[in-house]
Amino acid sequence: MKIFFVTDLHGSEICWKKFLNAGSFYGADVVILGGDVTGKAMVPIVQRANGTWEASLQDHRDTLESEDAIVEFEKRVMNRGYYPIRVSDQEYVAMQEDEVLVDKRFKEVMLDGTERWIAMAEEKLAGTGIRVIACPANDDMFEIDDLLSGAQVVETGDEEHPIQLGEFTMVSMGWTNPTPWHTFREAEEPDLAVRIDRALEGATDPETTIFNFHAPPYGSKLDNAPALNPDLTYVSGGQAIRPVGSTSVHDSIKRYQPLLSLHGHIHESKGATRIGKTLALNPGSSYEEGILQAAVVNIDEKKRKVKNYQLVNG
Amino acid sequence: MAAVGEAPTLFLRKATGLVKGWSKFDAFLYSFMSVNFVTLGLFFSLSVIGYVPTGQVLPALLISGAFITCLVVTYAGLISIMPRAGGDYVWQSRVLGGGIAFVLSVTGWWFILWYWTPIYASILNVEVLQPLAAFLGMDGLLTFLGKDIGLFTICVVTALLAGYLVSLGMEGYAKIQKYCFYLGIGALIVVFVVMLFGSRSGFENAFNQEATNLFGTTGNAYKDTIAFAGGHAALPAKIGLTPFLGDSLLIIPFLCFWILWPNWGSTLYGEVRGASDFKRVMSGMMWGLWVTIAIAVVFLLLASKFFGWDFFNAGNVNFINYFYAYTDSPGPTPIWTYPPLLVGMFFHNSLIGALLILAFGAWFLGWAGTLFLSSTRVIFAAAFDRILPEKVADVSERRHVPVWALVLMLVPSLVVSAFYAFTDTFKTLILDATLVIAVTFFGTAIAAVLLPWRKKRLYENSAMARYKVAGIPLISITGAITALFLGYNLYKWLWPPFDEGNLYAINNSDSLLFMGAMYLLALVIYVVAKVVRKNQGIDLSAIHKEIPVE
């Protein structure tokens, strides 16, 4: 069985399209998006009083004079993982002043975006035999769970819903240890440990179990991130790196020893490591650049072993 | 509060990785410490200008700065197009292919660092330990440090120190670097003030007197130093700007040892970035480069005024000639006339002199800790790409120390250090240490030139796509200029052969054998990895193949 695993696409449309093509490209049986499906930013395209549209992307101000130009701009925005929104001058000013309006709009675009992605997957992969799995994680609002679980071709899983991959069981955990951003699915380590234990209740055989835990294990070098000051600026200009993974995840891998442990969350910490017998992988993420970082894992189903693996930049 | 008509800005939600950027000062600081004026500049680049008596260092410095500015723009551009990606290896592998990238990166960021270990040790020896021993009257120690076994001992200490700092992680060390910066700058200001207000005759008298006290010299040590270097006729006449080109250009390949590295350790993390981040990364490196050049210009002018241009160059030439075994005697003073040592002598007080040397030691301490850092990163990257065995990327469970990566650095470093300390010729290959990294940078510059065409989507998706000159991508232009500059230096380093008068002492059989062995080793590792992995069902060329979008 060949698994193609990616994580932290964060709304990047180009990465999602590559993801859907990855099964045939790499000859994978199943393509998995481990977590963090949705984007982090909305880019307003503001209609001025004179009818022209204005927007800024990557610190560059654009005046968009035709529908084609707007559509082209929207495409660029979506490829970076942001959501383009068309608003009037007044709407834009109102959103600047009212967080509730921003949250409401965010919810709309994230749900719309997820629905669109699901539709693309249905169109692309229905009937191909390639399974596609997308799981929510800490940066995803809870509302997308229902969309994912209601999809036809796209499968999803969480701590209460393990996924069967042939003989193997993939247990997913989108919750992470606390981050400085206080995102949707965070829990203190003791609570996270309880969640993990609960998720593992149904998994009886470590040799046929795969973890899809969004948070990487603490101190595994899959979890190195630049240290931040309390105001979210870098310590020492980004030179200071520290492990920020989860101790509960680390302990659970060490204790349970699954065949394979797949992680994400820390985009800059691509890597592979062994924790006991378990192979743990974090393919990292460069979603904004449109690079699909991934792990291709070949599993020998008879021997119940990882035959080989490769971290790729598709 | 936003107003109607303002440039629209994006809305962000609370999500992992959204940081508020970093201070420009931090970006400057790490670049500034990389083009280290004291350790790299004084130790070698500014010590060898006496070998080009018909050239002028000031124009060479300004010209180098102008070209290295293009290198800075190129690297800042690449960082902004592919941030967090791991530097030269990833940029080159995406544009030029995995094999070339591996060979150029492991030689430039790993193998050649084995040779940098004894260089770092030599700097520690002649800039900190020997002057300190001299001021403290520790004659036995001074004699030991001057021997081959003394140098080798310092090599071992340096390698272990660098390994220890890597094992500690960068967070603590980054703080140390900041303190070192302030201490080092403070010490430099003291030296500059003394050089500005002190007289040359006062210095001459102080030097003669203290040379007798510290080293037991007799007669006029100041004049003897100049005479030992060949006298006025053999040394640069005076500091100036002419010739601006001509023989002044011959100094540039020496300067590269010091100022080619403002991009060292540049990082860009976080998300939702734009052109301002490119400018911030670039300006950090730019300030690091040009503040260093400004300091060097001020220093050189003050050195000419206070020490005398003849004496400054003579002391350096005597040191280099003896250090590299071109002469049997060090000249009137048994140790290098290191400028802070000379200024310390001006105080006629050993304690003040020792304190000054210790404060200048901050330039070393704030710089030396990164010796193995880049190497461990490249080793990890190669292991993740399955070129090296998975094992080499292991970290110890308790202390998170990259044990095998450190072994792969430490053991060869000590072997190379032994060659460096116990043979005469190996020391003279010092510019190999620059050449091999320059070749890596050359590969990256070529990758930058081609990137807008070879990786069109990636380029167009970045803030760099906005920067063009006459319709040509800026990164291609600066990449081409950087490649030209590096090409010039490579040509000068390698041609003509040493026995036909090559100034830089590295186009000889020992040097070519040493560098050739490194490139061969890299190539062999890559080919073996490719074959072994193929047998395991892993195609190394698949690592960077782009998945179709439509």
mmCIF file of N, CA and C in Angstrom, chain B residues 413-463:
data_model
loop_
_atom_site.group_PDB
_atom_site.id
_atom_site.type_symbol
_atom_site.label_atom_id
_atom_site.label_comp_id
_atom_site.label_asym_id
_atom_site.label_seq_id
_atom_site.Cartn_x
_atom_site.Cartn_y
_atom_site.Cartn_z
ATOM 1 N N SER B 413 37.077 16.893 11.197
ATOM 2 C CA SER B 413 37.675 18.184 11.557
ATOM 3 C C SER B 413 38.995 17.989 12.289
ATOM 4 N N LEU B 414 39.020 17.014 13.156
ATOM 5 C CA LEU B 414 40.249 16.784 13.926
ATOM 6 C C LEU B 414 41.353 16.214 13.039
ATOM 7 N N VAL B 415 40.963 15.376 12.086
ATOM 8 C CA VAL B 415 41.961 14.846 11.147
ATOM 9 C C VAL B 415 42.547 15.993 10.320
ATOM 10 N N VAL B 416 41.664 16.839 9.780
ATOM 11 C CA VAL B 416 42.126 17.976 8.978
ATOM 12 C C VAL B 416 42.952 18.928 9.859
ATOM 13 N N SER B 417 42.534 19.097 11.103
ATOM 14 C CA SER B 417 43.276 19.967 12.028
ATOM 15 C C SER B 417 44.699 19.456 12.240
ATOM 16 N N ALA B 418 44.823 18.133 12.323
ATOM 17 C CA ALA B 418 46.157 17.556 12.521
ATOM 18 C C ALA B 418 47.054 17.876 11.319
ATOM 19 N N PHE B 419 46.502 17.735 10.119
ATOM 20 C CA PHE B 419 47.261 18.106 8.916
ATOM 21 C C PHE B 419 47.638 19.586 8.965
ATOM 22 N N TYR B 420 46.679 20.400 9.381
ATOM 23 C CA TYR B 420 46.875 21.849 9.422
ATOM 24 C C TYR B 420 47.978 22.207 10.421
ATOM 25 N N ALA B 421 47.931 21.571 11.581
ATOM 26 C CA ALA B 421 48.861 21.950 12.648
ATOM 27 C C ALA B 421 50.264 21.389 12.423
ATOM 28 N N PHE B 422 50.328 20.186 11.853
ATOM 29 C CA PHE B 422 51.626 19.513 11.822
ATOM 30 C C PHE B 422 52.304 19.521 10.450
ATOM 31 N N THR B 423 51.675 20.121 9.446
ATOM 32 C CA THR B 423 52.376 20.256 8.161
ATOM 33 C C THR B 423 52.465 21.736 7.816
ATOM 34 N N ASP B 424 53.449 22.081 7.004
ATOM 35 C CA ASP B 424 53.615 23.495 6.640
ATOM 36 C C ASP B 424 52.674 23.911 5.525
ATOM 37 N N THR B 425 52.493 23.007 4.558
ATOM 38 C CA THR B 425 51.771 23.433 3.359
ATOM 39 C C THR B 425 50.254 23.537 3.583
ATOM 40 N N PHE B 426 49.723 22.709 4.454
ATOM 41 C CA PHE B 426 48.268 22.652 4.579
ATOM 42 C C PHE B 426 47.670 23.973 5.070
ATOM 43 N N LYS B 427 48.436 24.677 5.905
ATOM 44 C CA LYS B 427 47.962 25.979 6.407
ATOM 45 C C LYS B 427 47.769 26.973 5.265
ATOM 46 N N THR B 428 48.650 26.871 4.265
ATOM 47 C CA THR B 428 48.631 27.886 3.212
ATOM 48 C C THR B 428 47.406 27.765 2.304
ATOM 49 N N LEU B 429 46.643 26.699 2.467
ATOM 50 C CA LEU B 429 45.473 26.504 1.599
ATOM 51 C C LEU B 429 44.265 27.269 2.114
ATOM 52 N N ILE B 430 44.509 28.290 2.909
ATOM 53 C CA ILE B 430 43.428 28.983 3.607
ATOM 54 C C ILE B 430 42.325 29.456 2.648
ATOM 55 N N LEU B 431 42.703 29.891 1.450
ATOM 56 C CA LEU B 431 41.661 30.390 0.543
ATOM 57 C C LEU B 431 40.832 29.270 -0.082
ATOM 58 N N ASP B 432 41.271 28.018 0.076
ATOM 59 C CA ASP B 432 40.385 26.904 -0.310
ATOM 60 C C ASP B 432 39.079 26.999 0.468
ATOM 61 N N ALA B 433 39.218 27.434 1.716
ATOM 62 C CA ALA B 433 38.052 27.537 2.596
ATOM 63 C C ALA B 433 37.033 28.519 2.041
ATOM 64 N N THR B 434 37.517 29.517 1.321
ATOM 65 C CA THR B 434 36.624 30.495 0.696
ATOM 66 C C THR B 434 36.165 30.001 -0.666
ATOM 67 N N LEU B 435 37.127 29.441 -1.406
ATOM 68 C CA LEU B 435 36.820 29.027 -2.781
ATOM 69 C C LEU B 435 35.667 28.024 -2.838
ATOM 70 N N VAL B 436 35.716 27.031 -1.973
ATOM 71 C CA VAL B 436 34.708 25.970 -2.058
ATOM 72 C C VAL B 436 33.309 26.533 -1.757
ATOM 73 N N ILE B 437 33.223 27.432 -0.797
ATOM 74 C CA ILE B 437 31.900 28.038 -0.512
ATOM 75 C C ILE B 437 31.499 28.978 -1.648
ATOM 76 N N ALA B 438 32.500 29.652 -2.220
ATOM 77 C CA ALA B 438 32.194 30.533 -3.359
ATOM 78 C C ALA B 438 31.625 29.726 -4.524
ATOM 79 N N VAL B 439 32.123 28.518 -4.712
ATOM 80 C CA VAL B 439 31.576 27.656 -5.777
ATOM 81 C C VAL B 439 30.112 27.327 -5.471
ATOM 82 N N THR B 440 29.819 27.066 -4.200
ATOM 83 C CA THR B 440 28.427 26.807 -3.807
ATOM 84 C C THR B 440 27.557 28.035 -4.106
ATOM 85 N N PHE B 441 28.052 29.193 -3.737
ATOM 86 C CA PHE B 441 27.308 30.432 -4.006
ATOM 87 C C PHE B 441 27.144 30.647 -5.518
ATOM 88 N N PHE B 442 28.178 30.288 -6.261
ATOM 89 C CA PHE B 442 28.121 30.424 -7.716
ATOM 90 C C PHE B 442 26.953 29.592 -8.260
ATOM 91 N N GLY B 443 26.844 28.367 -7.752
ATOM 92 C CA GLY B 443 25.725 27.501 -8.170
ATOM 93 C C GLY B 443 24.386 28.132 -7.831
ATOM 94 N N THR B 444 24.318 28.740 -6.669
ATOM 95 C CA THR B 444 23.068 29.380 -6.264
ATOM 96 C C THR B 444 22.773 30.603 -7.137
ATOM 97 N N ALA B 445 23.821 31.353 -7.462
ATOM 98 C CA ALA B 445 23.629 32.532 -8.319
ATOM 99 C C ALA B 445 23.083 32.112 -9.687
ATOM 100 N N ILE B 446 23.619 31.018 -10.218
ATOM 101 C CA ILE B 446 23.128 30.514 -11.514
ATOM 102 C C ILE B 446 21.665 30.055 -11.356
ATOM 103 N N ALA B 447 21.387 29.400 -10.248
ATOM 104 C CA ALA B 447 20.000 28.965 -10.000
ATOM 105 C C ALA B 447 19.068 30.184 -9.945
ATOM 106 N N ALA B 448 19.547 31.266 -9.333
ATOM 107 C CA ALA B 448 18.729 32.486 -9.238
ATOM 108 C C ALA B 448 18.472 33.091 -10.615
ATOM 109 N N VAL B 449 19.491 33.048 -11.467
ATOM 110 C CA VAL B 449 19.332 33.585 -12.828
ATOM 111 C C VAL B 449 18.233 32.819 -13.569
ATOM 112 N N LEU B 450 18.246 31.504 -13.426
ATOM 113 C CA LEU B 450 17.340 30.646 -14.205
ATOM 114 C C LEU B 450 15.952 30.496 -13.579
ATOM 115 N N LEU B 451 15.873 30.759 -12.292
ATOM 116 C CA LEU B 451 14.639 30.443 -11.565
ATOM 117 C C LEU B 451 13.352 31.020 -12.188
ATOM 118 N N PRO B 452 13.349 32.286 -12.603
ATOM 119 C CA PRO B 452 12.090 32.810 -13.154
ATOM 120 C C PRO B 452 11.584 32.037 -14.372
ATOM 121 N N TRP B 453 12.472 31.357 -15.048
ATOM 122 C CA TRP B 453 12.045 30.571 -16.217
ATOM 123 C C TRP B 453 11.873 29.094 -15.875
ATOM 124 N N ARG B 454 12.816 28.571 -15.074
ATOM 125 C CA ARG B 454 12.751 27.135 -14.739
ATOM 126 C C ARG B 454 11.630 26.831 -13.754
ATOM 127 N N LYS B 455 11.343 27.773 -12.868
ATOM 128 C CA LYS B 455 10.273 27.586 -11.879
ATOM 129 C C LYS B 455 9.327 28.776 -11.951
ATOM 130 N N LYS B 456 8.705 28.894 -13.103
ATOM 131 C CA LYS B 456 7.918 30.084 -13.411
ATOM 132 C C LYS B 456 6.806 30.325 -12.393
ATOM 133 N N ARG B 457 6.081 29.263 -12.077
ATOM 134 C CA ARG B 457 4.924 29.422 -11.198
ATOM 135 C C ARG B 457 5.367 29.870 -9.794
ATOM 136 N N LEU B 458 6.418 29.254 -9.349
ATOM 137 C CA LEU B 458 6.955 29.585 -8.030
ATOM 138 C C LEU B 458 7.389 31.054 -7.989
ATOM 139 N N TYR B 459 8.069 31.457 -9.032
ATOM 140 C CA TYR B 459 8.556 32.844 -9.112
ATOM 141 C C TYR B 459 7.389 33.819 -9.171
ATOM 142 N N GLU B 460 6.442 33.525 -10.030
ATOM 143 C CA GLU B 460 5.334 34.463 -10.216
ATOM 144 C C GLU B 460 4.433 34.545 -8.995
ATOM 145 N N ASN B 461 4.493 33.524 -8.174
ATOM 146 C CA ASN B 461 3.691 33.497 -6.957
ATOM 147 C C ASN B 461 4.342 34.300 -5.824
ATOM 148 N N SER B 462 5.541 34.823 -6.078
ATOM 149 C CA SER B 462 6.291 35.497 -5.005
ATOM 150 C C SER B 462 6.289 37.007 -5.187
ATOM 151 N N ALA B 463 6.636 37.696 -4.099
ATOM 152 C CA ALA B 463 6.717 39.155 -4.161
ATOM 153 C C ALA B 463 7.836 39.607 -5.097
#
